[in-house]
Amino acid sequence: MKILITGGCGFVGTNIALYLNSKGHKVDSLDNLSRKGSKYNLNLLKKKKIKNINIDIDNLKKILKLPKYELIIDCCAEAAVEISRSEIDKVINTNFIGTLNILKKIKIDNSKIIFLSSSRVYPIKSSNKVIKNKIIKKKIKSSKLFGEQDNIQGPKTIYGLTKLTSEMLIEEFSYAFKLKYIINRCGVISGPLQFGKQDQGFISLWVWRHLNNSNMKYIGYGGFGNQVRDVLHIEDLCELILLQIKKFNKIHNKLFTVGGSNKSKTSLKELTKLCEKISKNKIKFQKIAKTSIYDIPYFITNNKLVSKTYDWKPKNNIFGVVNDVYMWLKKDKSKIKKYF
Ligand SMILES: NC(=O)c1ccc[n+]([C@@H]2O[C@H](COP(=O)([O-])OP(=O)(O)OC[C@H]3O[C@@H](n4cnc5c(N)ncnc54)[C@H](O)[C@@H]3O)[C@@H](O)[C@H]2O)c1
């Protein structure tokens, strides 16, 4: 199948592009190379003769001039929540207008879309309900799993808003123009080719700092590092996307919550222990007690629907994710250095 991956030089996009290419699909990437690390990923695509089209996703004129693709996998975003507070226009143009432009293109070509949405569509208050105090001194004990049916009303960050409105726009285009789609509402994803920052891609940042013996911070909720997330290995996501492509004609116009779930949940403190074990380095952590209004203390995904629909489950646990990130960073450390 001829496939375009937007954000194809980003962490998720490159992994999906390489994976689908290895399965015989004809893949192109669209990426303006604005993310640190995207040039490193571009070199990997070039080695497999995957072309990158270097244009801005908010440029409708250029998007409409692209050749026809049977499927567009939309992985292009400004993905950091904190940036969405300081650079509102950039985030809305990339995330929302970008998806609108892709939909206009798909409408003309009568092609399909798989959209990478985010668990940040859920309101901040839903996650806050899991904890009793804003200072989290002990391990969070909760069995709450977030799924498709959970409440989406309430402030969620401007990033989350752009993902939710993109989801809604896709549903509207599907209703009005019979366009076929799949939306994957993903929790935290990690794995090789991720160039992490404090507020986006924290797993790879954690591993990188341990590998280099440099210091870190526990930020928010008192600075104890007890915030919890589940982490989906990119390899598991790639396998799911391939299944979705294979079954697209039968299964479409669906939204799924997708995550690592209980198998790969971790608090920041537990992540530190795992990094110490794998890297054999112990680094210092500074405590920053103050919590950003955009942070959430807890998120674990309910995979029930996606598991049942595709007979798919994440294979990797948190050790598998962290270890694979470590192996990649260690192997290519000298080349990767300039991107962190
Ligand atoms: N990484 C995660 O944990 C995670 C979790 C849930 C959802 N998602 C979603 O998955 C998708 C991919 O995320 P990622 O982690 O790979 O992010 P990423 O930042 O690594 O990749 C995004 C890519 O888009 C490119 N880009 C940004 N603005 C652009 C523009 N205006 N025009 C063209 N290209 C542009 C960047 O250069 C980058 O290579 C995003 O839609 C994100 O919202 C990611």
PDB file of N, CA, C and O in Angstrom, residues 164-226:
ATOM      1  N   LEU A 164      -8.153  16.496  20.796  1.00  0.00           N
ATOM      2  CA  LEU A 164      -9.583  16.171  20.876  1.00  0.00           C
ATOM      3  C   LEU A 164     -10.347  16.785  19.692  1.00  0.00           C
ATOM      4  O   LEU A 164     -11.171  16.118  19.064  1.00  0.00           O
ATOM      5  N   THR A 165     -10.043  18.049  19.379  1.00  0.00           N
ATOM      6  CA  THR A 165     -10.756  18.690  18.263  1.00  0.00           C
ATOM      7  C   THR A 165     -10.369  18.043  16.931  1.00  0.00           C
ATOM      8  O   THR A 165     -11.205  17.953  16.025  1.00  0.00           O
ATOM      9  N   SER A 166      -9.149  17.566  16.816  1.00  0.00           N
ATOM     10  CA  SER A 166      -8.756  16.830  15.602  1.00  0.00           C
ATOM     11  C   SER A 166      -9.556  15.531  15.496  1.00  0.00           C
ATOM     12  O   SER A 166     -10.035  15.175  14.418  1.00  0.00           O
ATOM     13  N   GLU A 167      -9.700  14.838  16.617  1.00  0.00           N
ATOM     14  CA  GLU A 167     -10.527  13.613  16.621  1.00  0.00           C
ATOM     15  C   GLU A 167     -11.932  13.936  16.118  1.00  0.00           C
ATOM     16  O   GLU A 167     -12.497  13.234  15.285  1.00  0.00           O
ATOM     17  N   MET A 168     -12.505  15.035  16.661  1.00  0.00           N
ATOM     18  CA  MET A 168     -13.887  15.400  16.319  1.00  0.00           C
ATOM     19  C   MET A 168     -14.013  15.797  14.847  1.00  0.00           C
ATOM     20  O   MET A 168     -14.997  15.482  14.184  1.00  0.00           O
ATOM     21  N   LEU A 169     -12.985  16.486  14.362  1.00  0.00           N
ATOM     22  CA  LEU A 169     -12.958  16.893  12.960  1.00  0.00           C
ATOM     23  C   LEU A 169     -12.930  15.669  12.041  1.00  0.00           C
ATOM     24  O   LEU A 169     -13.632  15.632  11.013  1.00  0.00           O
ATOM     25  N   ILE A 170     -12.158  14.682  12.420  1.00  0.00           N
ATOM     26  CA  ILE A 170     -12.079  13.439  11.633  1.00  0.00           C
ATOM     27  C   ILE A 170     -13.460  12.778  11.596  1.00  0.00           C
ATOM     28  O   ILE A 170     -13.938  12.347  10.541  1.00  0.00           O
ATOM     29  N   GLU A 171     -14.126  12.738  12.754  1.00  0.00           N
ATOM     30  CA  GLU A 171     -15.466  12.131  12.810  1.00  0.00           C
ATOM     31  C   GLU A 171     -16.461  12.914  11.935  1.00  0.00           C
ATOM     32  O   GLU A 171     -17.297  12.329  11.257  1.00  0.00           O
ATOM     33  N   GLU A 172     -16.339  14.247  11.941  1.00  0.00           N
ATOM     34  CA  GLU A 172     -17.218  15.087  11.104  1.00  0.00           C
ATOM     35  C   GLU A 172     -16.976  14.837   9.618  1.00  0.00           C
ATOM     36  O   GLU A 172     -17.919  14.726   8.844  1.00  0.00           O
ATOM     37  N   PHE A 173     -15.699  14.768   9.221  1.00  0.00           N
ATOM     38  CA  PHE A 173     -15.362  14.509   7.813  1.00  0.00           C
ATOM     39  C   PHE A 173     -15.868  13.121   7.398  1.00  0.00           C
ATOM     40  O   PHE A 173     -16.329  12.935   6.293  1.00  0.00           O
ATOM     41  N   SER A 174     -15.764  12.196   8.322  1.00  0.00           N
ATOM     42  CA  SER A 174     -16.217  10.839   8.022  1.00  0.00           C
ATOM     43  C   SER A 174     -17.733  10.840   7.799  1.00  0.00           C
ATOM     44  O   SER A 174     -18.234  10.231   6.862  1.00  0.00           O
ATOM     45  N   TYR A 175     -18.447  11.562   8.658  1.00  0.00           N
ATOM     46  CA  TYR A 175     -19.908  11.631   8.576  1.00  0.00           C
ATOM     47  C   TYR A 175     -20.346  12.345   7.285  1.00  0.00           C
ATOM     48  O   TYR A 175     -21.207  11.874   6.559  1.00  0.00           O
ATOM     49  N   ALA A 176     -19.696  13.472   7.015  1.00  0.00           N
ATOM     50  CA  ALA A 176     -20.129  14.300   5.884  1.00  0.00           C
ATOM     51  C   ALA A 176     -19.640  13.771   4.540  1.00  0.00           C
ATOM     52  O   ALA A 176     -20.341  13.888   3.537  1.00  0.00           O
ATOM     53  N   PHE A 177     -18.431  13.199   4.510  1.00  0.00           N
ATOM     54  CA  PHE A 177     -17.823  12.840   3.204  1.00  0.00           C
ATOM     55  C   PHE A 177     -17.476  11.355   3.096  1.00  0.00           C
ATOM     56  O   PHE A 177     -16.709  10.964   2.236  1.00  0.00           O
ATOM     57  N   LYS A 178     -17.978  10.556   4.021  1.00  0.00           N
ATOM     58  CA  LYS A 178     -17.796   9.089   3.975  1.00  0.00           C
ATOM     59  C   LYS A 178     -16.324   8.666   4.030  1.00  0.00           C
ATOM     60  O   LYS A 178     -15.927   7.660   3.431  1.00  0.00           O
ATOM     61  N   LEU A 179     -15.545   9.457   4.727  1.00  0.00           N
ATOM     62  CA  LEU A 179     -14.111   9.166   4.821  1.00  0.00           C
ATOM     63  C   LEU A 179     -13.871   8.100   5.910  1.00  0.00           C
ATOM     64  O   LEU A 179     -14.539   8.113   6.937  1.00  0.00           O
ATOM     65  N   LYS A 180     -12.958   7.171   5.675  1.00  0.00           N
ATOM     66  CA  LYS A 180     -12.727   6.083   6.638  1.00  0.00           C
ATOM     67  C   LYS A 180     -11.516   6.376   7.520  1.00  0.00           C
ATOM     68  O   LYS A 180     -10.464   6.769   7.020  1.00  0.00           O
ATOM     69  N   TYR A 181     -11.699   6.123   8.811  1.00  0.00           N
ATOM     70  CA  TYR A 181     -10.633   6.481   9.756  1.00  0.00           C
ATOM     71  C   TYR A 181     -10.488   5.461  10.883  1.00  0.00           C
ATOM     72  O   TYR A 181     -11.399   4.681  11.166  1.00  0.00           O
ATOM     73  N   ILE A 182      -9.313   5.530  11.530  1.00  0.00           N
ATOM     74  CA  ILE A 182      -9.113   4.881  12.838  1.00  0.00           C
ATOM     75  C   ILE A 182      -8.375   5.902  13.704  1.00  0.00           C
ATOM     76  O   ILE A 182      -7.415   6.536  13.244  1.00  0.00           O
ATOM     77  N   ILE A 183      -8.859   6.069  14.934  1.00  0.00           N
ATOM     78  CA  ILE A 183      -8.175   6.964  15.878  1.00  0.00           C
ATOM     79  C   ILE A 183      -7.598   6.124  17.007  1.00  0.00           C
ATOM     80  O   ILE A 183      -8.319   5.342  17.634  1.00  0.00           O
ATOM     81  N   ASN A 184      -6.296   6.270  17.247  1.00  0.00           N
ATOM     82  CA  ASN A 184      -5.650   5.617  18.392  1.00  0.00           C
ATOM     83  C   ASN A 184      -5.324   6.674  19.436  1.00  0.00           C
ATOM     84  O   ASN A 184      -4.453   7.520  19.211  1.00  0.00           O
ATOM     85  N   ARG A 185      -6.040   6.631  20.542  1.00  0.00           N
ATOM     86  CA  ARG A 185      -5.828   7.601  21.618  1.00  0.00           C
ATOM     87  C   ARG A 185      -4.770   7.013  22.561  1.00  0.00           C
ATOM     88  O   ARG A 185      -5.084   6.191  23.423  1.00  0.00           O
ATOM     89  N   CYS A 186      -3.508   7.395  22.345  1.00  0.00           N
ATOM     90  CA  CYS A 186      -2.385   6.733  23.031  1.00  0.00           C
ATOM     91  C   CYS A 186      -1.959   7.423  24.319  1.00  0.00           C
ATOM     92  O   CYS A 186      -1.939   8.654  24.404  1.00  0.00           O
ATOM     93  N   GLY A 187      -1.564   6.604  25.291  1.00  0.00           N
ATOM     94  CA  GLY A 187      -0.893   7.112  26.489  1.00  0.00           C
ATOM     95  C   GLY A 187       0.575   7.324  26.159  1.00  0.00           C
ATOM     96  O   GLY A 187       0.945   7.474  24.991  1.00  0.00           O
ATOM     97  N   VAL A 188       1.427   7.314  27.180  1.00  0.00           N
ATOM     98  CA  VAL A 188       2.866   7.531  26.939  1.00  0.00           C
ATOM     99  C   VAL A 188       3.413   6.398  26.071  1.00  0.00           C
ATOM    100  O   VAL A 188       3.137   5.227  26.311  1.00  0.00           O
ATOM    101  N   ILE A 189       4.193   6.790  25.041  1.00  0.00           N
ATOM    102  CA  ILE A 189       4.847   5.804  24.169  1.00  0.00           C
ATOM    103  C   ILE A 189       6.354   6.006  24.327  1.00  0.00           C
ATOM    104  O   ILE A 189       6.815   7.134  24.485  1.00  0.00           O
ATOM    105  N   SER A 190       7.107   4.914  24.292  1.00  0.00           N
ATOM    106  CA  SER A 190       8.565   5.087  24.310  1.00  0.00           C
ATOM    107  C   SER A 190       9.250   3.950  23.567  1.00  0.00           C
ATOM    108  O   SER A 190       8.605   2.985  23.168  1.00  0.00           O
ATOM    109  N   GLY A 191      10.552   4.098  23.399  1.00  0.00           N
ATOM    110  CA  GLY A 191      11.343   3.098  22.682  1.00  0.00           C
ATOM    111  C   GLY A 191      12.486   3.788  21.960  1.00  0.00           C
ATOM    112  O   GLY A 191      12.668   5.008  22.078  1.00  0.00           O
ATOM    113  N   PRO A 192      13.265   3.038  21.197  1.00  0.00           N
ATOM    114  CA  PRO A 192      14.375   3.616  20.444  1.00  0.00           C
ATOM    115  C   PRO A 192      13.910   4.716  19.491  1.00  0.00           C
ATOM    116  O   PRO A 192      12.763   4.704  19.032  1.00  0.00           O
ATOM    117  N   LEU A 193      14.798   5.645  19.206  1.00  0.00           N
ATOM    118  CA  LEU A 193      14.598   6.806  18.306  1.00  0.00           C
ATOM    119  C   LEU A 193      13.783   7.923  18.951  1.00  0.00           C
ATOM    120  O   LEU A 193      13.316   8.828  18.262  1.00  0.00           O
ATOM    121  N   GLN A 194      13.625   7.857  20.265  1.00  0.00           N
ATOM    122  CA  GLN A 194      12.929   8.942  20.978  1.00  0.00           C
ATOM    123  C   GLN A 194      13.957   9.877  21.621  1.00  0.00           C
ATOM    124  O   GLN A 194      14.807   9.421  22.388  1.00  0.00           O
ATOM    125  N   PHE A 195      13.846  11.159  21.291  1.00  0.00           N
ATOM    126  CA  PHE A 195      14.744  12.164  21.858  1.00  0.00           C
ATOM    127  C   PHE A 195      13.968  12.938  22.918  1.00  0.00           C
ATOM    128  O   PHE A 195      13.299  13.927  22.611  1.00  0.00           O
ATOM    129  N   GLY A 196      14.036  12.462  24.149  1.00  0.00           N
ATOM    130  CA  GLY A 196      13.162  12.958  25.201  1.00  0.00           C
ATOM    131  C   GLY A 196      13.562  14.296  25.787  1.00  0.00           C
ATOM    132  O   GLY A 196      14.723  14.693  25.770  1.00  0.00           O
ATOM    133  N   LYS A 197      12.532  14.977  26.293  1.00  0.00           N
ATOM    134  CA  LYS A 197      12.715  16.238  27.025  1.00  0.00           C
ATOM    135  C   LYS A 197      11.980  16.068  28.354  1.00  0.00           C
ATOM    136  O   LYS A 197      11.220  15.119  28.529  1.00  0.00           O
ATOM    137  N   GLN A 198      12.161  17.043  29.266  1.00  0.00           N
ATOM    138  CA  GLN A 198      11.514  16.942  30.582  1.00  0.00           C
ATOM    139  C   GLN A 198       9.994  16.789  30.442  1.00  0.00           C
ATOM    140  O   GLN A 198       9.367  16.038  31.175  1.00  0.00           O
ATOM    141  N   ASP A 199       9.388  17.495  29.489  1.00  0.00           N
ATOM    142  CA  ASP A 199       7.921  17.443  29.396  1.00  0.00           C
ATOM    143  C   ASP A 199       7.422  16.622  28.206  1.00  0.00           C
ATOM    144  O   ASP A 199       6.252  16.652  27.875  1.00  0.00           O
ATOM    145  N   GLN A 200       8.302  15.896  27.551  1.00  0.00           N
ATOM    146  CA  GLN A 200       7.836  15.020  26.449  1.00  0.00           C
ATOM    147  C   GLN A 200       8.894  13.965  26.179  1.00  0.00           C
ATOM    148  O   GLN A 200      10.056  14.283  25.909  1.00  0.00           O
ATOM    149  N   GLY A 201       8.491  12.727  26.294  1.00  0.00           N
ATOM    150  CA  GLY A 201       9.453  11.642  26.068  1.00  0.00           C
ATOM    151  C   GLY A 201      10.358  11.421  27.272  1.00  0.00           C
ATOM    152  O   GLY A 201      11.563  11.224  27.129  1.00  0.00           O
ATOM    153  N   PHE A 202       9.764  11.444  28.485  1.00  0.00           N
ATOM    154  CA  PHE A 202      10.585  11.425  29.708  1.00  0.00           C
ATOM    155  C   PHE A 202      11.368  10.123  29.888  1.00  0.00           C
ATOM    156  O   PHE A 202      12.434  10.119  30.490  1.00  0.00           O
ATOM    157  N   ILE A 203      10.880   9.018  29.328  1.00  0.00           N
ATOM    158  CA  ILE A 203      11.593   7.744  29.526  1.00  0.00           C
ATOM    159  C   ILE A 203      13.002   7.824  28.909  1.00  0.00           C
ATOM    160  O   ILE A 203      14.004   7.504  29.561  1.00  0.00           O
ATOM    161  N   SER A 204      13.078   8.291  27.667  1.00  0.00           N
ATOM    162  CA  SER A 204      14.394   8.323  27.022  1.00  0.00           C
ATOM    163  C   SER A 204      15.300   9.363  27.685  1.00  0.00           C
ATOM    164  O   SER A 204      16.511   9.169  27.774  1.00  0.00           O
ATOM    165  N   LEU A 205      14.705  10.458  28.172  1.00  0.00           N
ATOM    166  CA  LEU A 205      15.506  11.447  28.901  1.00  0.00           C
ATOM    167  C   LEU A 205      16.096  10.822  30.170  1.00  0.00           C
ATOM    168  O   LEU A 205      17.283  10.996  30.485  1.00  0.00           O
ATOM    169  N   TRP A 206      15.276  10.076  30.906  1.00  0.00           N
ATOM    170  CA  TRP A 206      15.707   9.419  32.158  1.00  0.00           C
ATOM    171  C   TRP A 206      16.900   8.491  31.883  1.00  0.00           C
ATOM    172  O   TRP A 206      17.895   8.516  32.576  1.00  0.00           O
ATOM    173  N   VAL A 207      16.737   7.681  30.819  1.00  0.00           N
ATOM    174  CA  VAL A 207      17.791   6.713  30.493  1.00  0.00           C
ATOM    175  C   VAL A 207      19.057   7.450  30.059  1.00  0.00           C
ATOM    176  O   VAL A 207      20.171   7.114  30.486  1.00  0.00           O
ATOM    177  N   TRP A 208      18.883   8.486  29.243  1.00  0.00           N
ATOM    178  CA  TRP A 208      20.034   9.263  28.746  1.00  0.00           C
ATOM    179  C   TRP A 208      20.825   9.870  29.903  1.00  0.00           C
ATOM    180  O   TRP A 208      22.049   9.819  29.938  1.00  0.00           O
ATOM    181  N   ARG A 209      20.107  10.435  30.868  1.00  0.00           N
ATOM    182  CA  ARG A 209      20.785  11.062  32.013  1.00  0.00           C
ATOM    183  C   ARG A 209      21.534  10.014  32.845  1.00  0.00           C
ATOM    184  O   ARG A 209      22.622  10.272  33.350  1.00  0.00           O
ATOM    185  N   HIS A 210      20.961   8.832  33.014  1.00  0.00           N
ATOM    186  CA  HIS A 210      21.650   7.771  33.750  1.00  0.00           C
ATOM    187  C   HIS A 210      22.884   7.301  32.990  1.00  0.00           C
ATOM    188  O   HIS A 210      23.944   7.123  33.583  1.00  0.00           O
ATOM    189  N   LEU A 211      22.726   7.162  31.694  1.00  0.00           N
ATOM    190  CA  LEU A 211      23.844   6.714  30.857  1.00  0.00           C
ATOM    191  C   LEU A 211      25.007   7.699  30.953  1.00  0.00           C
ATOM    192  O   LEU A 211      26.179   7.309  30.925  1.00  0.00           O
ATOM    193  N   ASN A 212      24.691   8.986  31.100  1.00  0.00           N
ATOM    194  CA  ASN A 212      25.719  10.032  31.108  1.00  0.00           C
ATOM    195  C   ASN A 212      26.054  10.556  32.500  1.00  0.00           C
ATOM    196  O   ASN A 212      26.766  11.547  32.626  1.00  0.00           O
ATOM    197  N   ASN A 213      25.499   9.907  33.518  1.00  0.00           N
ATOM    198  CA  ASN A 213      25.766  10.323  34.892  1.00  0.00           C
ATOM    199  C   ASN A 213      25.479  11.792  35.146  1.00  0.00           C
ATOM    200  O   ASN A 213      26.231  12.467  35.864  1.00  0.00           O
ATOM    201  N   SER A 214      24.428  12.340  34.517  1.00  0.00           N
ATOM    202  CA  SER A 214      24.094  13.741  34.798  1.00  0.00           C
ATOM    203  C   SER A 214      22.833  13.804  35.656  1.00  0.00           C
ATOM    204  O   SER A 214      22.077  12.835  35.725  1.00  0.00           O
ATOM    205  N   ASN A 215      22.598  14.926  36.277  1.00  0.00           N
ATOM    206  CA  ASN A 215      21.538  15.010  37.281  1.00  0.00           C
ATOM    207  C   ASN A 215      20.143  15.211  36.684  1.00  0.00           C
ATOM    208  O   ASN A 215      19.994  15.582  35.533  1.00  0.00           O
ATOM    209  N   MET A 216      19.147  14.987  37.517  1.00  0.00           N
ATOM    210  CA  MET A 216      17.742  15.095  37.097  1.00  0.00           C
ATOM    211  C   MET A 216      16.927  15.787  38.178  1.00  0.00           C
ATOM    212  O   MET A 216      17.417  16.024  39.277  1.00  0.00           O
ATOM    213  N   LYS A 217      15.663  16.031  37.861  1.00  0.00           N
ATOM    214  CA  LYS A 217      14.754  16.641  38.849  1.00  0.00           C
ATOM    215  C   LYS A 217      13.473  15.834  38.927  1.00  0.00           C
ATOM    216  O   LYS A 217      12.969  15.387  37.891  1.00  0.00           O
ATOM    217  N   TYR A 218      12.962  15.679  40.145  1.00  0.00           N
ATOM    218  CA  TYR A 218      11.575  15.230  40.298  1.00  0.00           C
ATOM    219  C   TYR A 218      10.747  16.503  40.417  1.00  0.00           C
ATOM    220  O   TYR A 218      10.902  17.249  41.390  1.00  0.00           O
ATOM    221  N   ILE A 219       9.885  16.760  39.457  1.00  0.00           N
ATOM    222  CA  ILE A 219       9.131  18.023  39.469  1.00  0.00           C
ATOM    223  C   ILE A 219       7.659  17.766  39.795  1.00  0.00           C
ATOM    224  O   ILE A 219       7.012  16.926  39.156  1.00  0.00           O
ATOM    225  N   GLY A 220       7.157  18.500  40.753  1.00  0.00           N
ATOM    226  CA  GLY A 220       5.722  18.494  41.058  1.00  0.00           C
ATOM    227  C   GLY A 220       5.305  17.496  42.125  1.00  0.00           C
ATOM    228  O   GLY A 220       6.051  16.592  42.491  1.00  0.00           O
ATOM    229  N   TYR A 221       4.119  17.714  42.642  1.00  0.00           N
ATOM    230  CA  TYR A 221       3.497  16.841  43.666  1.00  0.00           C
ATOM    231  C   TYR A 221       4.415  16.650  44.885  1.00  0.00           C
ATOM    232  O   TYR A 221       4.477  15.560  45.450  1.00  0.00           O
ATOM    233  N   GLY A 222       5.158  17.689  45.220  1.00  0.00           N
ATOM    234  CA  GLY A 222       6.043  17.651  46.378  1.00  0.00           C
ATOM    235  C   GLY A 222       7.467  17.237  46.020  1.00  0.00           C
ATOM    236  O   GLY A 222       8.368  17.325  46.846  1.00  0.00           O
ATOM    237  N   GLY A 223       7.666  16.762  44.801  1.00  0.00           N
ATOM    238  CA  GLY A 223       9.027  16.377  44.375  1.00  0.00           C
ATOM    239  C   GLY A 223       9.456  14.997  44.846  1.00  0.00           C
ATOM    240  O   GLY A 223      10.650  14.715  44.954  1.00  0.00           O
ATOM    241  N   PHE A 224       8.473  14.111  45.104  1.00  0.00           N
ATOM    242  CA  PHE A 224       8.817  12.764  45.585  1.00  0.00           C
ATOM    243  C   PHE A 224       8.918  11.729  44.445  1.00  0.00           C
ATOM    244  O   PHE A 224       9.307  10.589  44.669  1.00  0.00           O
ATOM    245  N   GLY A 225       8.508  12.113  43.268  1.00  0.00           N
ATOM    246  CA  GLY A 225       8.621  11.193  42.111  1.00  0.00           C
ATOM    247  C   GLY A 225       7.608  10.062  42.128  1.00  0.00           C
ATOM    248  O   GLY A 225       7.883   8.980  41.603  1.00  0.00           O
ATOM    249  N   ASN A 226       6.438  10.329  42.716  1.00  0.00           N
ATOM    250  CA  ASN A 226       5.434   9.254  42.791  1.00  0.00           C
ATOM    251  C   ASN A 226       4.360   9.318  41.702  1.00  0.00           C
ATOM    252  O   ASN A 226       3.413   8.535  41.736  1.00  0.00           O
TER     253      ASN A 226
END
